[in-house]
Amino acid sequence: MARSLMVQGTGSGVGKTVIVAGLVRVFARRGIKVAPFKAQNMSCSSGITEKGEEMSIAQILQARAAFQKPDSRMNPVLLKPQGERKSEIIVRGKAWSIKEASAYYRDNEFLWEVVRESLDSLMQEYDLLILEGAGSPAEINLRGKDITNMRVALYLQSPVIVVGDIEKGGVFASLYGTWALASEEEKKLMRAFIINKFRGDEEILKPGLQEMEELTGVPVVGVLPYVSLSLVEEDSLLGESSSKDRFSCLRGDFSWEEIDQELDWWSKTLEEYLDIKKIEEIIGL
């Protein structure tokens, strides 16, 4: 049975996808058979696997980062926005339905079974799964409808790292609020924080990092610098920015060779700025 680590965030666009991509490359380079997983992704950008299955381009890229063939089990539920509050629902790589959000949530338990079966199958095949959450686990209005954040972590009893984006401001409040809104059972799984997109002198942050650990008992295992990647972040945010440092779509002129080079560079950046040894301890490697 595989071990697992879940990367959640204080919100959308904080860098979960690129951090998962970098981590799977870090562990794959160390000889670990690792796979990415995101239970549900909302994205207008998808690709087709060798088996003819449709899945989010973000998980295709993460699979590439792990040196694995993309597999719809890595993204069992894909929501493709169609406008007017409707989305096409892709289940295990095949078109399933077009529904409004209210109708979609009525199918939660069916979709959770698809997620669970995909997880169980991948856990039998791989040594390590790096799981990506969606949005934030602190969206308490959706807690009873969750199939992609804490429900996944609790099912696997997976340790969780929570990522906050300092560029947006209020990163300590966001991290603390995410932790504070978690149930006691969920808090036990929150094992580390990462601060992403920092510009400046890390010395200035140190008092805040120390106080966060004192308040929550959860250490900050790294402060990642702001970097500009040609890989892009979550599609649901693309309408707000044309920035290239987001990760669900690619430039039209990309090549896999370029992507592999950038993933190698990004994984080395993670090794430089994150406490990988501590992360290995959290995973149990």
PDB file of N, CA, C and O in Angstrom, residues 170-239:
ATOM      1  N   GLY A 170      -2.003  38.992   3.638  1.00  0.00           N
ATOM      2  CA  GLY A 170      -2.726  38.276   4.692  1.00  0.00           C
ATOM      3  C   GLY A 170      -2.430  36.801   4.774  1.00  0.00           C
ATOM      4  O   GLY A 170      -3.307  36.024   5.158  1.00  0.00           O
ATOM      5  N   VAL A 171      -1.200  36.409   4.468  1.00  0.00           N
ATOM      6  CA  VAL A 171      -0.910  34.974   4.403  1.00  0.00           C
ATOM      7  C   VAL A 171      -1.010  34.307   5.771  1.00  0.00           C
ATOM      8  O   VAL A 171      -1.505  33.184   5.884  1.00  0.00           O
ATOM      9  N   PHE A 172      -0.593  35.000   6.836  1.00  0.00           N
ATOM     10  CA  PHE A 172      -0.670  34.371   8.157  1.00  0.00           C
ATOM     11  C   PHE A 172      -2.117  34.214   8.596  1.00  0.00           C
ATOM     12  O   PHE A 172      -2.497  33.193   9.173  1.00  0.00           O
ATOM     13  N   ALA A 173      -2.939  35.224   8.312  1.00  0.00           N
ATOM     14  CA  ALA A 173      -4.370  35.118   8.634  1.00  0.00           C
ATOM     15  C   ALA A 173      -5.016  33.984   7.839  1.00  0.00           C
ATOM     16  O   ALA A 173      -5.859  33.243   8.364  1.00  0.00           O
ATOM     17  N   SER A 174      -4.623  33.849   6.573  1.00  0.00           N
ATOM     18  CA  SER A 174      -5.193  32.794   5.725  1.00  0.00           C
ATOM     19  C   SER A 174      -4.809  31.410   6.226  1.00  0.00           C
ATOM     20  O   SER A 174      -5.647  30.506   6.297  1.00  0.00           O
ATOM     21  N   LEU A 175      -3.545  31.241   6.579  1.00  0.00           N
ATOM     22  CA  LEU A 175      -3.090  29.943   7.079  1.00  0.00           C
ATOM     23  C   LEU A 175      -3.736  29.633   8.432  1.00  0.00           C
ATOM     24  O   LEU A 175      -4.238  28.524   8.653  1.00  0.00           O
ATOM     25  N   TYR A 176      -3.736  30.630   9.320  1.00  0.00           N
ATOM     26  CA  TYR A 176      -4.320  30.398  10.640  1.00  0.00           C
ATOM     27  C   TYR A 176      -5.824  30.141  10.528  1.00  0.00           C
ATOM     28  O   TYR A 176      -6.355  29.244  11.185  1.00  0.00           O
ATOM     29  N   GLY A 177      -6.501  30.908   9.693  1.00  0.00           N
ATOM     30  CA  GLY A 177      -7.935  30.724   9.523  1.00  0.00           C
ATOM     31  C   GLY A 177      -8.280  29.358   8.963  1.00  0.00           C
ATOM     32  O   GLY A 177      -9.252  28.723   9.389  1.00  0.00           O
ATOM     33  N   THR A 178      -7.479  28.881   8.001  1.00  0.00           N
ATOM     34  CA  THR A 178      -7.702  27.547   7.433  1.00  0.00           C
ATOM     35  C   THR A 178      -7.559  26.482   8.513  1.00  0.00           C
ATOM     36  O   THR A 178      -8.382  25.561   8.624  1.00  0.00           O
ATOM     37  N   TRP A 179      -6.521  26.624   9.323  1.00  0.00           N
ATOM     38  CA  TRP A 179      -6.298  25.679  10.426  1.00  0.00           C
ATOM     39  C   TRP A 179      -7.418  25.781  11.460  1.00  0.00           C
ATOM     40  O   TRP A 179      -7.964  24.764  11.912  1.00  0.00           O
ATOM     41  N   ALA A 180      -7.809  27.002  11.831  1.00  0.00           N
ATOM     42  CA  ALA A 180      -8.788  27.201  12.891  1.00  0.00           C
ATOM     43  C   ALA A 180     -10.166  26.669  12.513  1.00  0.00           C
ATOM     44  O   ALA A 180     -10.917  26.196  13.375  1.00  0.00           O
ATOM     45  N   LEU A 181     -10.511  26.731  11.237  1.00  0.00           N
ATOM     46  CA  LEU A 181     -11.830  26.268  10.785  1.00  0.00           C
ATOM     47  C   LEU A 181     -11.890  24.752  10.593  1.00  0.00           C
ATOM     48  O   LEU A 181     -12.962  24.199  10.346  1.00  0.00           O
ATOM     49  N   ALA A 182     -10.757  24.090  10.691  1.00  0.00           N
ATOM     50  CA  ALA A 182     -10.726  22.632  10.541  1.00  0.00           C
ATOM     51  C   ALA A 182     -11.255  21.969  11.813  1.00  0.00           C
ATOM     52  O   ALA A 182     -11.137  22.509  12.922  1.00  0.00           O
ATOM     53  N   SER A 183     -11.830  20.792  11.649  1.00  0.00           N
ATOM     54  CA  SER A 183     -12.255  20.012  12.813  1.00  0.00           C
ATOM     55  C   SER A 183     -11.014  19.475  13.526  1.00  0.00           C
ATOM     56  O   SER A 183      -9.895  19.498  12.984  1.00  0.00           O
ATOM     57  N   GLU A 184     -11.185  18.987  14.732  1.00  0.00           N
ATOM     58  CA  GLU A 184     -10.042  18.446  15.476  1.00  0.00           C
ATOM     59  C   GLU A 184      -9.412  17.273  14.733  1.00  0.00           C
ATOM     60  O   GLU A 184      -8.192  17.117  14.697  1.00  0.00           O
ATOM     61  N   GLU A 185     -10.249  16.454  14.123  1.00  0.00           N
ATOM     62  CA  GLU A 185      -9.740  15.309  13.350  1.00  0.00           C
ATOM     63  C   GLU A 185      -8.917  15.793  12.158  1.00  0.00           C
ATOM     64  O   GLU A 185      -7.872  15.220  11.837  1.00  0.00           O
ATOM     65  N   GLU A 186      -9.388  16.860  11.524  1.00  0.00           N
ATOM     66  CA  GLU A 186      -8.675  17.409  10.368  1.00  0.00           C
ATOM     67  C   GLU A 186      -7.371  18.080  10.788  1.00  0.00           C
ATOM     68  O   GLU A 186      -6.352  17.968  10.100  1.00  0.00           O
ATOM     69  N   LYS A 187      -7.390  18.774  11.911  1.00  0.00           N
ATOM     70  CA  LYS A 187      -6.183  19.449  12.398  1.00  0.00           C
ATOM     71  C   LYS A 187      -5.049  18.453  12.638  1.00  0.00           C
ATOM     72  O   LYS A 187      -3.879  18.770  12.424  1.00  0.00           O
ATOM     73  N   LYS A 188      -5.394  17.250  13.076  1.00  0.00           N
ATOM     74  CA  LYS A 188      -4.357  16.239  13.328  1.00  0.00           C
ATOM     75  C   LYS A 188      -3.610  15.868  12.050  1.00  0.00           C
ATOM     76  O   LYS A 188      -2.461  15.426  12.103  1.00  0.00           O
ATOM     77  N   LEU A 189      -4.276  16.031  10.894  1.00  0.00           N
ATOM     78  CA  LEU A 189      -3.638  15.694   9.623  1.00  0.00           C
ATOM     79  C   LEU A 189      -2.832  16.860   9.054  1.00  0.00           C
ATOM     80  O   LEU A 189      -1.976  16.651   8.194  1.00  0.00           O
ATOM     81  N   MET A 190      -3.109  18.095   9.504  1.00  0.00           N
ATOM     82  CA  MET A 190      -2.374  19.259   9.007  1.00  0.00           C
ATOM     83  C   MET A 190      -0.994  19.280   9.659  1.00  0.00           C
ATOM     84  O   MET A 190      -0.838  19.660  10.812  1.00  0.00           O
ATOM     85  N   ARG A 191       0.014  18.888   8.897  1.00  0.00           N
ATOM     86  CA  ARG A 191       1.334  18.665   9.479  1.00  0.00           C
ATOM     87  C   ARG A 191       2.347  19.757   9.139  1.00  0.00           C
ATOM     88  O   ARG A 191       3.412  19.799   9.751  1.00  0.00           O
ATOM     89  N   ALA A 192       2.040  20.597   8.150  1.00  0.00           N
ATOM     90  CA  ALA A 192       3.016  21.622   7.774  1.00  0.00           C
ATOM     91  C   ALA A 192       2.338  22.715   6.954  1.00  0.00           C
ATOM     92  O   ALA A 192       1.280  22.496   6.353  1.00  0.00           O
ATOM     93  N   PHE A 193       2.978  23.886   6.949  1.00  0.00           N
ATOM     94  CA  PHE A 193       2.583  24.998   6.089  1.00  0.00           C
ATOM     95  C   PHE A 193       3.711  25.305   5.120  1.00  0.00           C
ATOM     96  O   PHE A 193       4.897  25.102   5.434  1.00  0.00           O
ATOM     97  N   ILE A 194       3.349  25.814   3.943  1.00  0.00           N
ATOM     98  CA  ILE A 194       4.313  26.383   2.987  1.00  0.00           C
ATOM     99  C   ILE A 194       3.817  27.778   2.631  1.00  0.00           C
ATOM    100  O   ILE A 194       2.627  27.978   2.375  1.00  0.00           O
ATOM    101  N   ILE A 195       4.725  28.743   2.625  1.00  0.00           N
ATOM    102  CA  ILE A 195       4.406  30.082   2.142  1.00  0.00           C
ATOM    103  C   ILE A 195       4.993  30.209   0.744  1.00  0.00           C
ATOM    104  O   ILE A 195       6.182  29.956   0.526  1.00  0.00           O
ATOM    105  N   ASN A 196       4.154  30.598  -0.199  1.00  0.00           N
ATOM    106  CA  ASN A 196       4.551  30.649  -1.610  1.00  0.00           C
ATOM    107  C   ASN A 196       4.566  32.090  -2.113  1.00  0.00           C
ATOM    108  O   ASN A 196       3.888  32.962  -1.584  1.00  0.00           O
ATOM    109  N   LYS A 197       5.373  32.321  -3.152  1.00  0.00           N
ATOM    110  CA  LYS A 197       5.428  33.584  -3.903  1.00  0.00           C
ATOM    111  C   LYS A 197       5.950  34.752  -3.058  1.00  0.00           C
ATOM    112  O   LYS A 197       5.422  35.858  -3.098  1.00  0.00           O
ATOM    113  N   PHE A 198       7.029  34.487  -2.317  1.00  0.00           N
ATOM    114  CA  PHE A 198       7.609  35.531  -1.462  1.00  0.00           C
ATOM    115  C   PHE A 198       8.660  36.334  -2.223  1.00  0.00           C
ATOM    116  O   PHE A 198       9.495  35.782  -2.936  1.00  0.00           O
ATOM    117  N   ARG A 199       8.625  37.636  -2.039  1.00  0.00           N
ATOM    118  CA  ARG A 199       9.651  38.538  -2.577  1.00  0.00           C
ATOM    119  C   ARG A 199      10.266  39.273  -1.391  1.00  0.00           C
ATOM    120  O   ARG A 199       9.546  39.895  -0.616  1.00  0.00           O
ATOM    121  N   GLY A 200      11.570  39.234  -1.283  1.00  0.00           N
ATOM    122  CA  GLY A 200      12.211  40.012  -0.224  1.00  0.00           C
ATOM    123  C   GLY A 200      13.086  39.173   0.680  1.00  0.00           C
ATOM    124  O   GLY A 200      13.493  38.056   0.345  1.00  0.00           O
ATOM    125  N   ASP A 201      13.373  39.704   1.854  1.00  0.00           N
ATOM    126  CA  ASP A 201      14.289  39.120   2.821  1.00  0.00           C
ATOM    127  C   ASP A 201      13.512  38.220   3.778  1.00  0.00           C
ATOM    128  O   ASP A 201      12.644  38.685   4.522  1.00  0.00           O
ATOM    129  N   GLU A 202      13.822  36.937   3.769  1.00  0.00           N
ATOM    130  CA  GLU A 202      13.088  35.982   4.598  1.00  0.00           C
ATOM    131  C   GLU A 202      13.254  36.273   6.088  1.00  0.00           C
ATOM    132  O   GLU A 202      12.411  35.881   6.899  1.00  0.00           O
ATOM    133  N   GLU A 203      14.335  36.961   6.463  1.00  0.00           N
ATOM    134  CA  GLU A 203      14.540  37.295   7.875  1.00  0.00           C
ATOM    135  C   GLU A 203      13.352  38.066   8.440  1.00  0.00           C
ATOM    136  O   GLU A 203      12.995  37.921   9.609  1.00  0.00           O
ATOM    137  N   ILE A 204      12.738  38.883   7.587  1.00  0.00           N
ATOM    138  CA  ILE A 204      11.596  39.684   8.028  1.00  0.00           C
ATOM    139  C   ILE A 204      10.415  38.787   8.424  1.00  0.00           C
ATOM    140  O   ILE A 204       9.606  39.139   9.285  1.00  0.00           O
ATOM    141  N   LEU A 205      10.337  37.620   7.807  1.00  0.00           N
ATOM    142  CA  LEU A 205       9.217  36.706   8.062  1.00  0.00           C
ATOM    143  C   LEU A 205       9.387  35.878   9.329  1.00  0.00           C
ATOM    144  O   LEU A 205       8.409  35.379   9.875  1.00  0.00           O
ATOM    145  N   LYS A 206      10.609  35.714   9.784  1.00  0.00           N
ATOM    146  CA  LYS A 206      10.890  34.717  10.827  1.00  0.00           C
ATOM    147  C   LYS A 206      10.041  34.867  12.091  1.00  0.00           C
ATOM    148  O   LYS A 206       9.558  33.857  12.625  1.00  0.00           O
ATOM    149  N   PRO A 207       9.810  36.081  12.607  1.00  0.00           N
ATOM    150  CA  PRO A 207       8.945  36.171  13.796  1.00  0.00           C
ATOM    151  C   PRO A 207       7.539  35.630  13.528  1.00  0.00           C
ATOM    152  O   PRO A 207       6.944  34.978  14.391  1.00  0.00           O
ATOM    153  N   GLY A 208       7.021  35.878  12.329  1.00  0.00           N
ATOM    154  CA  GLY A 208       5.694  35.371  11.975  1.00  0.00           C
ATOM    155  C   GLY A 208       5.676  33.868  11.851  1.00  0.00           C
ATOM    156  O   GLY A 208       4.709  33.202  12.274  1.00  0.00           O
ATOM    157  N   LEU A 209       6.722  33.303  11.269  1.00  0.00           N
ATOM    158  CA  LEU A 209       6.811  31.853  11.126  1.00  0.00           C
ATOM    159  C   LEU A 209       6.822  31.183  12.500  1.00  0.00           C
ATOM    160  O   LEU A 209       6.145  30.165  12.719  1.00  0.00           O
ATOM    161  N   GLN A 210       7.587  31.768  13.413  1.00  0.00           N
ATOM    162  CA  GLN A 210       7.692  31.209  14.759  1.00  0.00           C
ATOM    163  C   GLN A 210       6.347  31.295  15.489  1.00  0.00           C
ATOM    164  O   GLN A 210       5.916  30.339  16.139  1.00  0.00           O
ATOM    165  N   GLU A 211       5.667  32.444  15.362  1.00  0.00           N
ATOM    166  CA  GLU A 211       4.391  32.604  16.055  1.00  0.00           C
ATOM    167  C   GLU A 211       3.327  31.671  15.486  1.00  0.00           C
ATOM    168  O   GLU A 211       2.487  31.145  16.225  1.00  0.00           O
ATOM    169  N   MET A 212       3.351  31.443  14.152  1.00  0.00           N
ATOM    170  CA  MET A 212       2.398  30.507  13.547  1.00  0.00           C
ATOM    171  C   MET A 212       2.552  29.120  14.157  1.00  0.00           C
ATOM    172  O   MET A 212       1.565  28.449  14.467  1.00  0.00           O
ATOM    173  N   GLU A 213       3.787  28.684  14.332  1.00  0.00           N
ATOM    174  CA  GLU A 213       4.010  27.360  14.915  1.00  0.00           C
ATOM    175  C   GLU A 213       3.567  27.335  16.371  1.00  0.00           C
ATOM    176  O   GLU A 213       3.006  26.346  16.845  1.00  0.00           O
ATOM    177  N   GLU A 214       3.799  28.436  17.110  1.00  0.00           N
ATOM    178  CA  GLU A 214       3.375  28.491  18.506  1.00  0.00           C
ATOM    179  C   GLU A 214       1.852  28.452  18.626  1.00  0.00           C
ATOM    180  O   GLU A 214       1.298  27.809  19.522  1.00  0.00           O
ATOM    181  N   LEU A 215       1.163  29.120  17.710  1.00  0.00           N
ATOM    182  CA  LEU A 215      -0.299  29.196  17.752  1.00  0.00           C
ATOM    183  C   LEU A 215      -0.967  27.882  17.351  1.00  0.00           C
ATOM    184  O   LEU A 215      -2.021  27.515  17.889  1.00  0.00           O
ATOM    185  N   THR A 216      -0.364  27.185  16.385  1.00  0.00           N
ATOM    186  CA  THR A 216      -1.030  26.027  15.776  1.00  0.00           C
ATOM    187  C   THR A 216      -0.340  24.692  16.060  1.00  0.00           C
ATOM    188  O   THR A 216      -0.963  23.637  15.902  1.00  0.00           O
ATOM    189  N   GLY A 217       0.939  24.756  16.425  1.00  0.00           N
ATOM    190  CA  GLY A 217       1.716  23.524  16.544  1.00  0.00           C
ATOM    191  C   GLY A 217       2.138  22.965  15.204  1.00  0.00           C
ATOM    192  O   GLY A 217       2.684  21.855  15.119  1.00  0.00           O
ATOM    193  N   VAL A 218       1.911  23.742  14.132  1.00  0.00           N
ATOM    194  CA  VAL A 218       2.223  23.297  12.771  1.00  0.00           C
ATOM    195  C   VAL A 218       3.417  24.115  12.257  1.00  0.00           C
ATOM    196  O   VAL A 218       3.345  25.342  12.203  1.00  0.00           O
ATOM    197  N   PRO A 219       4.510  23.456  11.857  1.00  0.00           N
ATOM    198  CA  PRO A 219       5.677  24.201  11.384  1.00  0.00           C
ATOM    199  C   PRO A 219       5.538  24.660   9.936  1.00  0.00           C
ATOM    200  O   PRO A 219       4.827  24.055   9.137  1.00  0.00           O
ATOM    201  N   VAL A 220       6.229  25.729   9.607  1.00  0.00           N
ATOM    202  CA  VAL A 220       6.378  26.156   8.212  1.00  0.00           C
ATOM    203  C   VAL A 220       7.617  25.462   7.667  1.00  0.00           C
ATOM    204  O   VAL A 220       8.722  25.664   8.171  1.00  0.00           O
ATOM    205  N   VAL A 221       7.445  24.615   6.645  1.00  0.00           N
ATOM    206  CA  VAL A 221       8.564  23.818   6.139  1.00  0.00           C
ATOM    207  C   VAL A 221       9.255  24.478   4.938  1.00  0.00           C
ATOM    208  O   VAL A 221      10.128  23.872   4.331  1.00  0.00           O
ATOM    209  N   GLY A 222       8.868  25.700   4.640  1.00  0.00           N
ATOM    210  CA  GLY A 222       9.571  26.392   3.569  1.00  0.00           C
ATOM    211  C   GLY A 222       8.853  27.649   3.127  1.00  0.00           C
ATOM    212  O   GLY A 222       7.632  27.760   3.251  1.00  0.00           O
ATOM    213  N   VAL A 223       9.654  28.581   2.637  1.00  0.00           N
ATOM    214  CA  VAL A 223       9.149  29.805   2.030  1.00  0.00           C
ATOM    215  C   VAL A 223       9.668  29.829   0.603  1.00  0.00           C
ATOM    216  O   VAL A 223      10.886  29.934   0.375  1.00  0.00           O
ATOM    217  N   LEU A 224       8.773  29.682  -0.354  1.00  0.00           N
ATOM    218  CA  LEU A 224       9.163  29.622  -1.756  1.00  0.00           C
ATOM    219  C   LEU A 224       9.179  31.017  -2.368  1.00  0.00           C
ATOM    220  O   LEU A 224       8.272  31.820  -2.118  1.00  0.00           O
ATOM    221  N   PRO A 225      10.183  31.301  -3.177  1.00  0.00           N
ATOM    222  CA  PRO A 225      10.252  32.625  -3.800  1.00  0.00           C
ATOM    223  C   PRO A 225       9.237  32.773  -4.921  1.00  0.00           C
ATOM    224  O   PRO A 225       8.780  31.784  -5.500  1.00  0.00           O
ATOM    225  N   TYR A 226       8.896  34.005  -5.219  1.00  0.00           N
ATOM    226  CA  TYR A 226       8.068  34.271  -6.395  1.00  0.00           C
ATOM    227  C   TYR A 226       8.896  33.948  -7.632  1.00  0.00           C
ATOM    228  O   TYR A 226      10.020  34.438  -7.788  1.00  0.00           O
ATOM    229  N   VAL A 227       8.375  33.109  -8.498  1.00  0.00           N
ATOM    230  CA  VAL A 227       9.065  32.775  -9.739  1.00  0.00           C
ATOM    231  C   VAL A 227       8.076  32.867 -10.888  1.00  0.00           C
ATOM    232  O   VAL A 227       6.866  32.737 -10.698  1.00  0.00           O
ATOM    233  N   SER A 228       8.585  33.100 -12.069  1.00  0.00           N
ATOM    234  CA  SER A 228       7.742  33.162 -13.259  1.00  0.00           C
ATOM    235  C   SER A 228       7.933  31.872 -14.041  1.00  0.00           C
ATOM    236  O   SER A 228       9.031  31.570 -14.510  1.00  0.00           O
ATOM    237  N   LEU A 229       6.851  31.097 -14.129  1.00  0.00           N
ATOM    238  CA  LEU A 229       6.886  29.825 -14.848  1.00  0.00           C
ATOM    239  C   LEU A 229       6.022  29.931 -16.097  1.00  0.00           C
ATOM    240  O   LEU A 229       5.024  30.641 -16.113  1.00  0.00           O
ATOM    241  N   SER A 230       6.400  29.188 -17.134  1.00  0.00           N
ATOM    242  CA  SER A 230       5.557  29.145 -18.330  1.00  0.00           C
ATOM    243  C   SER A 230       4.376  28.211 -18.122  1.00  0.00           C
ATOM    244  O   SER A 230       3.411  28.230 -18.863  1.00  0.00           O
ATOM    245  N   LEU A 231       4.450  27.376 -17.070  1.00  0.00           N
ATOM    246  CA  LEU A 231       3.329  26.544 -16.661  1.00  0.00           C
ATOM    247  C   LEU A 231       2.361  27.436 -15.901  1.00  0.00           C
ATOM    248  O   LEU A 231       2.775  28.350 -15.205  1.00  0.00           O
ATOM    249  N   VAL A 232       1.077  27.176 -16.022  1.00  0.00           N
ATOM    250  CA  VAL A 232       0.101  28.093 -15.437  1.00  0.00           C
ATOM    251  C   VAL A 232      -0.783  27.416 -14.400  1.00  0.00           C
ATOM    252  O   VAL A 232      -0.859  26.195 -14.355  1.00  0.00           O
ATOM    253  N   GLU A 233      -1.469  28.189 -13.565  1.00  0.00           N
ATOM    254  CA  GLU A 233      -2.197  27.668 -12.400  1.00  0.00           C
ATOM    255  C   GLU A 233      -3.629  27.310 -12.736  1.00  0.00           C
ATOM    256  O   GLU A 233      -3.869  26.729 -13.777  1.00  0.00           O
ATOM    257  N   GLU A 234      -4.574  27.599 -11.923  1.00  0.00           N
ATOM    258  CA  GLU A 234      -5.905  27.020 -12.039  1.00  0.00           C
ATOM    259  C   GLU A 234      -6.788  27.770 -13.020  1.00  0.00           C
ATOM    260  O   GLU A 234      -6.901  28.974 -12.969  1.00  0.00           O
ATOM    261  N   ASP A 235      -7.437  27.007 -13.886  1.00  0.00           N
ATOM    262  CA  ASP A 235      -8.245  27.580 -14.959  1.00  0.00           C
ATOM    263  C   ASP A 235      -9.348  28.502 -14.486  1.00  0.00           C
ATOM    264  O   ASP A 235      -9.699  29.445 -15.150  1.00  0.00           O
ATOM    265  N   SER A 236      -9.920  28.209 -13.331  1.00  0.00           N
ATOM    266  CA  SER A 236     -11.040  29.005 -12.860  1.00  0.00           C
ATOM    267  C   SER A 236     -10.646  30.445 -12.631  1.00  0.00           C
ATOM    268  O   SER A 236     -11.483  31.327 -12.512  1.00  0.00           O
ATOM    269  N   LEU A 237      -9.333  30.706 -12.581  1.00  0.00           N
ATOM    270  CA  LEU A 237      -8.849  32.060 -12.333  1.00  0.00           C
ATOM    271  C   LEU A 237      -8.343  32.739 -13.587  1.00  0.00           C
ATOM    272  O   LEU A 237      -7.980  33.906 -13.553  1.00  0.00           O
ATOM    273  N   LEU A 238      -8.307  32.029 -14.702  1.00  0.00           N
ATOM    274  CA  LEU A 238      -7.647  32.594 -15.871  1.00  0.00           C
ATOM    275  C   LEU A 238      -8.326  33.842 -16.389  1.00  0.00           C
ATOM    276  O   LEU A 238      -7.687  34.689 -16.994  1.00  0.00           O
ATOM    277  N   GLY A 239      -9.619  33.970 -16.152  1.00  0.00           N
ATOM    278  CA  GLY A 239     -10.310  35.169 -16.603  1.00  0.00           C
ATOM    279  C   GLY A 239      -9.865  36.404 -15.863  1.00  0.00           C
ATOM    280  O   GLY A 239     -10.031  37.523 -16.334  1.00  0.00           O
TER     281      GLY A 239
END
